Amino acid sequence: MVIITDATEADLGQIFQIETESFDDPYPYSLLRTYLFLANKLYLVAKEGEKIIGYIIGIIQYGYRGHIVSIAVEPAYRKKGIGTKLLSEIEERFKLNGAKYSYLEVNINNLPAISFYQQNGYLIMYIRRNYYGRGKHAFVMIKNLYYKFLD
């Protein structure tokens, strides 16, 4: 059974392992640790027993917008609803903290991630050029946390 809970410092080794397996340019361990202190109750892990199989980091900006800093699920556990559980839980916590919408950046070439976010109600708003470095652009995707749009 998968549970979603707050991340702790003891979880960082497994979180960093997932980070390095998931991204070409992973966040350094030190930054993942720093977010543990910055992302007050918005740094979550998905656990199966004692094994961490996914994580999500969010922050509230300006008191009204939730920013998803990072989300990743261990490759062997992808496409099993774990990312959706993490996303749903952080969106609820964003709302409890006064956020009106959630947003994130995603590499414009990462089609599986873009599809995942769209399936979870995120809309592409614009391109942020060179976000991941020269010539590496991101889509900014946004989800209104209070209104559902019909297809």
mmCIF file with all atom_site columns, C-alpha atoms in Angstrom:
data_model
loop_
_atom_site.group_PDB
_atom_site.id
_atom_site.type_symbol
_atom_site.label_atom_id
_atom_site.label_alt_id
_atom_site.label_comp_id
_atom_site.label_asym_id
_atom_site.label_entity_id
_atom_site.label_seq_id
_atom_site.pdbx_PDB_ins_code
_atom_site.Cartn_x
_atom_site.Cartn_y
_atom_site.Cartn_z
_atom_site.occupancy
_atom_site.B_iso_or_equiv
_atom_site.pdbx_formal_charge
_atom_site.auth_seq_id
_atom_site.auth_comp_id
_atom_site.auth_asym_id
_atom_site.auth_atom_id
_atom_site.pdbx_PDB_model_num
ATOM 1   C CA . MET A 1 1   ? 0.000   0.000  0.000   1.00 0.00 ? 1   MET A CA 1
ATOM 2   C CA . VAL A 1 2   ? 1.317   3.431  -0.983  1.00 0.00 ? 2   VAL A CA 1
ATOM 3   C CA . ILE A 1 3   ? 1.070   6.260  1.545   1.00 0.00 ? 3   ILE A CA 1
ATOM 4   C CA . ILE A 1 4   ? 1.828   9.954  1.047   1.00 0.00 ? 4   ILE A CA 1
ATOM 5   C CA . THR A 1 5   ? 3.561   11.647 3.955   1.00 0.00 ? 5   THR A CA 1
ATOM 6   C CA . ASP A 1 6   ? 5.851   14.572 4.795   1.00 0.00 ? 6   ASP A CA 1
ATOM 7   C CA . ALA A 1 7   ? 9.480   14.105 3.776   1.00 0.00 ? 7   ALA A CA 1
ATOM 8   C CA . THR A 1 8   ? 12.142  13.965 6.484   1.00 0.00 ? 8   THR A CA 1
ATOM 9   C CA . GLU A 1 9   ? 15.883  14.402 6.444   1.00 0.00 ? 9   GLU A CA 1
ATOM 10  C CA . ALA A 1 10  ? 16.231  10.609 6.696   1.00 0.00 ? 10  ALA A CA 1
ATOM 11  C CA . ASP A 1 11  ? 14.430  10.316 3.329   1.00 0.00 ? 11  ASP A CA 1
ATOM 12  C CA . LEU A 1 12  ? 16.906  12.465 1.405   1.00 0.00 ? 12  LEU A CA 1
ATOM 13  C CA . GLY A 1 13  ? 19.182  9.639  0.265   1.00 0.00 ? 13  GLY A CA 1
ATOM 14  C CA . GLN A 1 14  ? 16.312  7.807  -1.433  1.00 0.00 ? 14  GLN A CA 1
ATOM 15  C CA . ILE A 1 15  ? 14.867  11.068 -2.797  1.00 0.00 ? 15  ILE A CA 1
ATOM 16  C CA . PHE A 1 16  ? 18.255  11.947 -4.316  1.00 0.00 ? 16  PHE A CA 1
ATOM 17  C CA . GLN A 1 17  ? 18.456  8.480  -5.900  1.00 0.00 ? 17  GLN A CA 1
ATOM 18  C CA . ILE A 1 18  ? 15.055  9.015  -7.578  1.00 0.00 ? 18  ILE A CA 1
ATOM 19  C CA . GLU A 1 19  ? 16.131  12.512 -8.655  1.00 0.00 ? 19  GLU A CA 1
ATOM 20  C CA . THR A 1 20  ? 19.270  11.234 -10.370 1.00 0.00 ? 20  THR A CA 1
ATOM 21  C CA . GLU A 1 21  ? 17.368  8.395  -12.083 1.00 0.00 ? 21  GLU A CA 1
ATOM 22  C CA . SER A 1 22  ? 14.694  10.799 -13.327 1.00 0.00 ? 22  SER A CA 1
ATOM 23  C CA . PHE A 1 23  ? 16.491  13.873 -14.665 1.00 0.00 ? 23  PHE A CA 1
ATOM 24  C CA . ASP A 1 24  ? 19.401  14.524 -17.030 1.00 0.00 ? 24  ASP A CA 1
ATOM 25  C CA . ASP A 1 25  ? 20.424  17.510 -14.905 1.00 0.00 ? 25  ASP A CA 1
ATOM 26  C CA . PRO A 1 26  ? 19.331  16.534 -11.376 1.00 0.00 ? 26  PRO A CA 1
ATOM 27  C CA . TYR A 1 27  ? 19.143  18.897 -8.435  1.00 0.00 ? 27  TYR A CA 1
ATOM 28  C CA . PRO A 1 28  ? 22.151  18.493 -6.162  1.00 0.00 ? 28  PRO A CA 1
ATOM 29  C CA . TYR A 1 29  ? 21.620  16.776 -2.822  1.00 0.00 ? 29  TYR A CA 1
ATOM 30  C CA . SER A 1 30  ? 22.256  20.076 -1.021  1.00 0.00 ? 30  SER A CA 1
ATOM 31  C CA . LEU A 1 31  ? 19.366  21.793 -2.853  1.00 0.00 ? 31  LEU A CA 1
ATOM 32  C CA . LEU A 1 32  ? 16.985  18.913 -2.137  1.00 0.00 ? 32  LEU A CA 1
ATOM 33  C CA . ARG A 1 33  ? 17.991  19.233 1.530   1.00 0.00 ? 33  ARG A CA 1
ATOM 34  C CA . THR A 1 34  ? 17.497  23.022 1.499   1.00 0.00 ? 34  THR A CA 1
ATOM 35  C CA . TYR A 1 35  ? 13.954  22.620 0.170   1.00 0.00 ? 35  TYR A CA 1
ATOM 36  C CA . LEU A 1 36  ? 13.215  20.366 3.127   1.00 0.00 ? 36  LEU A CA 1
ATOM 37  C CA . PHE A 1 37  ? 13.469  23.495 5.274   1.00 0.00 ? 37  PHE A CA 1
ATOM 38  C CA . LEU A 1 38  ? 11.957  25.973 2.783   1.00 0.00 ? 38  LEU A CA 1
ATOM 39  C CA . ALA A 1 39  ? 8.922   23.962 1.654   1.00 0.00 ? 39  ALA A CA 1
ATOM 40  C CA . ASN A 1 40  ? 7.036   23.953 4.948   1.00 0.00 ? 40  ASN A CA 1
ATOM 41  C CA . LYS A 1 41  ? 4.743   20.846 4.812   1.00 0.00 ? 41  LYS A CA 1
ATOM 42  C CA . LEU A 1 42  ? 4.963   20.944 0.999   1.00 0.00 ? 42  LEU A CA 1
ATOM 43  C CA . TYR A 1 43  ? 7.719   18.368 0.542   1.00 0.00 ? 43  TYR A CA 1
ATOM 44  C CA . LEU A 1 44  ? 6.070   14.981 0.308   1.00 0.00 ? 44  LEU A CA 1
ATOM 45  C CA . VAL A 1 45  ? 7.101   11.406 -0.349  1.00 0.00 ? 45  VAL A CA 1
ATOM 46  C CA . ALA A 1 46  ? 5.217   8.369  -1.584  1.00 0.00 ? 46  ALA A CA 1
ATOM 47  C CA . LYS A 1 47  ? 6.203   5.293  0.416   1.00 0.00 ? 47  LYS A CA 1
ATOM 48  C CA . GLU A 1 48  ? 5.571   1.621  0.003   1.00 0.00 ? 48  GLU A CA 1
ATOM 49  C CA . GLY A 1 49  ? 6.576   0.250  3.389   1.00 0.00 ? 49  GLY A CA 1
ATOM 50  C CA . GLU A 1 50  ? 9.881   1.958  4.159   1.00 0.00 ? 50  GLU A CA 1
ATOM 51  C CA . LYS A 1 51  ? 10.810  2.393  0.494   1.00 0.00 ? 51  LYS A CA 1
ATOM 52  C CA . ILE A 1 52  ? 10.382  5.831  -1.034  1.00 0.00 ? 52  ILE A CA 1
ATOM 53  C CA . ILE A 1 53  ? 9.049   5.496  -4.554  1.00 0.00 ? 53  ILE A CA 1
ATOM 54  C CA . GLY A 1 54  ? 8.300   9.132  -5.376  1.00 0.00 ? 54  GLY A CA 1
ATOM 55  C CA . TYR A 1 55  ? 8.439   12.683 -4.112  1.00 0.00 ? 55  TYR A CA 1
ATOM 56  C CA . ILE A 1 56  ? 7.095   16.158 -4.798  1.00 0.00 ? 56  ILE A CA 1
ATOM 57  C CA . ILE A 1 57  ? 8.314   19.580 -3.687  1.00 0.00 ? 57  ILE A CA 1
ATOM 58  C CA . GLY A 1 58  ? 6.148   22.694 -3.690  1.00 0.00 ? 58  GLY A CA 1
ATOM 59  C CA . ILE A 1 59  ? 6.293   26.230 -2.372  1.00 0.00 ? 59  ILE A CA 1
ATOM 60  C CA . ILE A 1 60  ? 3.735   28.989 -2.001  1.00 0.00 ? 60  ILE A CA 1
ATOM 61  C CA . GLN A 1 61  ? 4.703   32.230 -3.728  1.00 0.00 ? 61  GLN A CA 1
ATOM 62  C CA . TYR A 1 62  ? 3.202   35.626 -2.936  1.00 0.00 ? 62  TYR A CA 1
ATOM 63  C CA . GLY A 1 63  ? 0.568   33.941 -0.761  1.00 0.00 ? 63  GLY A CA 1
ATOM 64  C CA . TYR A 1 64  ? -1.646  32.925 -3.676  1.00 0.00 ? 64  TYR A CA 1
ATOM 65  C CA . ARG A 1 65  ? 0.192   30.632 -6.082  1.00 0.00 ? 65  ARG A CA 1
ATOM 66  C CA . GLY A 1 66  ? 1.574   27.159 -5.592  1.00 0.00 ? 66  GLY A CA 1
ATOM 67  C CA . HIS A 1 67  ? 4.734   26.308 -7.480  1.00 0.00 ? 67  HIS A CA 1
ATOM 68  C CA . ILE A 1 68  ? 5.614   22.686 -8.082  1.00 0.00 ? 68  ILE A CA 1
ATOM 69  C CA . VAL A 1 69  ? 9.387   22.745 -7.895  1.00 0.00 ? 69  VAL A CA 1
ATOM 70  C CA . SER A 1 70  ? 9.952   19.064 -8.643  1.00 0.00 ? 70  SER A CA 1
ATOM 71  C CA . ILE A 1 71  ? 8.104   15.773 -8.876  1.00 0.00 ? 71  ILE A CA 1
ATOM 72  C CA . ALA A 1 72  ? 9.516   12.359 -9.680  1.00 0.00 ? 72  ALA A CA 1
ATOM 73  C CA . VAL A 1 73  ? 8.562   8.722  -9.322  1.00 0.00 ? 73  VAL A CA 1
ATOM 74  C CA . GLU A 1 74  ? 11.014  5.844  -9.379  1.00 0.00 ? 74  GLU A CA 1
ATOM 75  C CA . PRO A 1 75  ? 11.025  4.457  -12.943 1.00 0.00 ? 75  PRO A CA 1
ATOM 76  C CA . ALA A 1 76  ? 9.749   0.983  -11.966 1.00 0.00 ? 76  ALA A CA 1
ATOM 77  C CA . TYR A 1 77  ? 6.690   2.556  -10.279 1.00 0.00 ? 77  TYR A CA 1
ATOM 78  C CA . ARG A 1 78  ? 5.629   4.970  -13.022 1.00 0.00 ? 78  ARG A CA 1
ATOM 79  C CA . LYS A 1 79  ? 2.174   4.812  -14.639 1.00 0.00 ? 79  LYS A CA 1
ATOM 80  C CA . LYS A 1 80  ? 0.642   3.355  -11.468 1.00 0.00 ? 80  LYS A CA 1
ATOM 81  C CA . GLY A 1 81  ? -1.067  6.495  -10.149 1.00 0.00 ? 81  GLY A CA 1
ATOM 82  C CA . ILE A 1 82  ? 1.662   7.504  -7.700  1.00 0.00 ? 82  ILE A CA 1
ATOM 83  C CA . GLY A 1 83  ? 2.461   10.797 -9.431  1.00 0.00 ? 83  GLY A CA 1
ATOM 84  C CA . THR A 1 84  ? -1.254  11.645 -9.485  1.00 0.00 ? 84  THR A CA 1
ATOM 85  C CA . LYS A 1 85  ? -1.533  10.919 -5.743  1.00 0.00 ? 85  LYS A CA 1
ATOM 86  C CA . LEU A 1 86  ? 1.453   13.171 -5.016  1.00 0.00 ? 86  LEU A CA 1
ATOM 87  C CA . LEU A 1 87  ? 0.076   15.935 -7.247  1.00 0.00 ? 87  LEU A CA 1
ATOM 88  C CA . SER A 1 88  ? -3.405  15.753 -5.697  1.00 0.00 ? 88  SER A CA 1
ATOM 89  C CA . GLU A 1 89  ? -2.059  15.901 -2.152  1.00 0.00 ? 89  GLU A CA 1
ATOM 90  C CA . ILE A 1 90  ? 0.156   18.907 -2.812  1.00 0.00 ? 90  ILE A CA 1
ATOM 91  C CA . GLU A 1 91  ? -2.686  20.727 -4.591  1.00 0.00 ? 91  GLU A CA 1
ATOM 92  C CA . GLU A 1 92  ? -4.873  20.215 -1.505  1.00 0.00 ? 92  GLU A CA 1
ATOM 93  C CA . ARG A 1 93  ? -2.091  21.557 0.695   1.00 0.00 ? 93  ARG A CA 1
ATOM 94  C CA . PHE A 1 94  ? -1.647  24.515 -1.652  1.00 0.00 ? 94  PHE A CA 1
ATOM 95  C CA . LYS A 1 95  ? -5.350  25.316 -1.211  1.00 0.00 ? 95  LYS A CA 1
ATOM 96  C CA . LEU A 1 96  ? -5.065  25.048 2.586   1.00 0.00 ? 96  LEU A CA 1
ATOM 97  C CA . ASN A 1 97  ? -2.268  27.616 2.367   1.00 0.00 ? 97  ASN A CA 1
ATOM 98  C CA . GLY A 1 98  ? -4.352  30.047 0.294   1.00 0.00 ? 98  GLY A CA 1
ATOM 99  C CA . ALA A 1 99  ? -3.106  29.244 -3.209  1.00 0.00 ? 99  ALA A CA 1
ATOM 100 C CA . LYS A 1 100 ? -5.563  29.937 -6.022  1.00 0.00 ? 100 LYS A CA 1
ATOM 101 C CA . TYR A 1 101 ? -3.641  28.068 -8.686  1.00 0.00 ? 101 TYR A CA 1
ATOM 102 C CA . SER A 1 102 ? -0.734  25.704 -9.159  1.00 0.00 ? 102 SER A CA 1
ATOM 103 C CA . TYR A 1 103 ? 1.954   26.035 -11.792 1.00 0.00 ? 103 TYR A CA 1
ATOM 104 C CA . LEU A 1 104 ? 5.089   24.293 -12.951 1.00 0.00 ? 104 LEU A CA 1
ATOM 105 C CA . GLU A 1 105 ? 7.708   24.253 -15.653 1.00 0.00 ? 105 GLU A CA 1
ATOM 106 C CA . VAL A 1 106 ? 8.314   21.237 -17.875 1.00 0.00 ? 106 VAL A CA 1
ATOM 107 C CA . ASN A 1 107 ? 10.797  20.671 -20.676 1.00 0.00 ? 107 ASN A CA 1
ATOM 108 C CA . ILE A 1 108 ? 8.990   21.167 -23.992 1.00 0.00 ? 108 ILE A CA 1
ATOM 109 C CA . ASN A 1 109 ? 10.486  17.883 -25.236 1.00 0.00 ? 109 ASN A CA 1
ATOM 110 C CA . ASN A 1 110 ? 9.274   15.827 -22.258 1.00 0.00 ? 110 ASN A CA 1
ATOM 111 C CA . LEU A 1 111 ? 6.088   14.546 -23.882 1.00 0.00 ? 111 LEU A CA 1
ATOM 112 C CA . PRO A 1 112 ? 5.260   11.912 -21.227 1.00 0.00 ? 112 PRO A CA 1
ATOM 113 C CA . ALA A 1 113 ? 5.403   14.558 -18.463 1.00 0.00 ? 113 ALA A CA 1
ATOM 114 C CA . ILE A 1 114 ? 3.373   17.071 -20.487 1.00 0.00 ? 114 ILE A CA 1
ATOM 115 C CA . SER A 1 115 ? 0.720   14.420 -21.097 1.00 0.00 ? 115 SER A CA 1
ATOM 116 C CA . PHE A 1 116 ? 0.692   13.506 -17.387 1.00 0.00 ? 116 PHE A CA 1
ATOM 117 C CA . TYR A 1 117 ? 0.155   17.131 -16.365 1.00 0.00 ? 117 TYR A CA 1
ATOM 118 C CA . GLN A 1 118 ? -2.577  17.625 -18.967 1.00 0.00 ? 118 GLN A CA 1
ATOM 119 C CA . GLN A 1 119 ? -4.365  14.512 -17.694 1.00 0.00 ? 119 GLN A CA 1
ATOM 120 C CA . ASN A 1 120 ? -4.245  16.098 -14.241 1.00 0.00 ? 120 ASN A CA 1
ATOM 121 C CA . GLY A 1 121 ? -5.827  19.363 -15.366 1.00 0.00 ? 121 GLY A CA 1
ATOM 122 C CA . TYR A 1 122 ? -2.806  21.515 -16.219 1.00 0.00 ? 122 TYR A CA 1
ATOM 123 C CA . LEU A 1 123 ? -2.889  23.761 -19.272 1.00 0.00 ? 123 LEU A CA 1
ATOM 124 C CA . ILE A 1 124 ? 0.100   25.038 -21.251 1.00 0.00 ? 124 ILE A CA 1
ATOM 125 C CA . MET A 1 125 ? 0.191   28.807 -20.859 1.00 0.00 ? 125 MET A CA 1
ATOM 126 C CA . TYR A 1 126 ? 3.433   29.897 -22.530 1.00 0.00 ? 126 TYR A CA 1
ATOM 127 C CA . ILE A 1 127 ? 7.061   29.000 -23.255 1.00 0.00 ? 127 ILE A CA 1
ATOM 128 C CA . ARG A 1 128 ? 9.838   30.109 -20.906 1.00 0.00 ? 128 ARG A CA 1
ATOM 129 C CA . ARG A 1 129 ? 12.856  30.246 -23.188 1.00 0.00 ? 129 ARG A CA 1
ATOM 130 C CA . ASN A 1 130 ? 16.241  28.909 -22.064 1.00 0.00 ? 130 ASN A CA 1
ATOM 131 C CA . TYR A 1 131 ? 14.778  27.840 -18.712 1.00 0.00 ? 131 TYR A CA 1
ATOM 132 C CA . TYR A 1 132 ? 16.930  24.699 -18.576 1.00 0.00 ? 132 TYR A CA 1
ATOM 133 C CA . GLY A 1 133 ? 19.933  26.322 -20.282 1.00 0.00 ? 133 GLY A CA 1
ATOM 134 C CA . ARG A 1 134 ? 20.703  27.709 -23.718 1.00 0.00 ? 134 ARG A CA 1
ATOM 135 C CA . GLY A 1 135 ? 18.222  26.332 -26.241 1.00 0.00 ? 135 GLY A CA 1
ATOM 136 C CA . LYS A 1 136 ? 16.419  24.227 -23.605 1.00 0.00 ? 136 LYS A CA 1
ATOM 137 C CA . HIS A 1 137 ? 12.934  25.675 -23.229 1.00 0.00 ? 137 HIS A CA 1
ATOM 138 C CA . ALA A 1 138 ? 10.117  24.960 -20.796 1.00 0.00 ? 138 ALA A CA 1
ATOM 139 C CA . PHE A 1 139 ? 6.366   25.143 -20.997 1.00 0.00 ? 139 PHE A CA 1
ATOM 140 C CA . VAL A 1 140 ? 4.770   26.884 -18.059 1.00 0.00 ? 140 VAL A CA 1
ATOM 141 C CA . MET A 1 141 ? 1.666   24.920 -17.167 1.00 0.00 ? 141 MET A CA 1
ATOM 142 C CA . ILE A 1 142 ? -1.071  26.157 -14.835 1.00 0.00 ? 142 ILE A CA 1
ATOM 143 C CA . LYS A 1 143 ? -4.035  24.625 -13.038 1.00 0.00 ? 143 LYS A CA 1
ATOM 144 C CA . ASN A 1 144 ? -6.779  26.615 -11.371 1.00 0.00 ? 144 ASN A CA 1
ATOM 145 C CA . LEU A 1 145 ? -7.332  24.913 -8.016  1.00 0.00 ? 145 LEU A CA 1
ATOM 146 C CA . TYR A 1 146 ? -10.971 25.985 -7.693  1.00 0.00 ? 146 TYR A CA 1
ATOM 147 C CA . TYR A 1 147 ? -12.540 25.615 -11.113 1.00 0.00 ? 147 TYR A CA 1
ATOM 148 C CA . LYS A 1 148 ? -12.652 22.603 -13.373 1.00 0.00 ? 148 LYS A CA 1
ATOM 149 C CA . PHE A 1 149 ? -12.742 23.261 -17.099 1.00 0.00 ? 149 PHE A CA 1
ATOM 150 C CA . LEU A 1 150 ? -14.792 21.048 -19.363 1.00 0.00 ? 150 LEU A CA 1
ATOM 151 C CA . ASP A 1 151 ? -13.179 19.377 -22.350 1.00 0.00 ? 151 ASP A CA 1
#
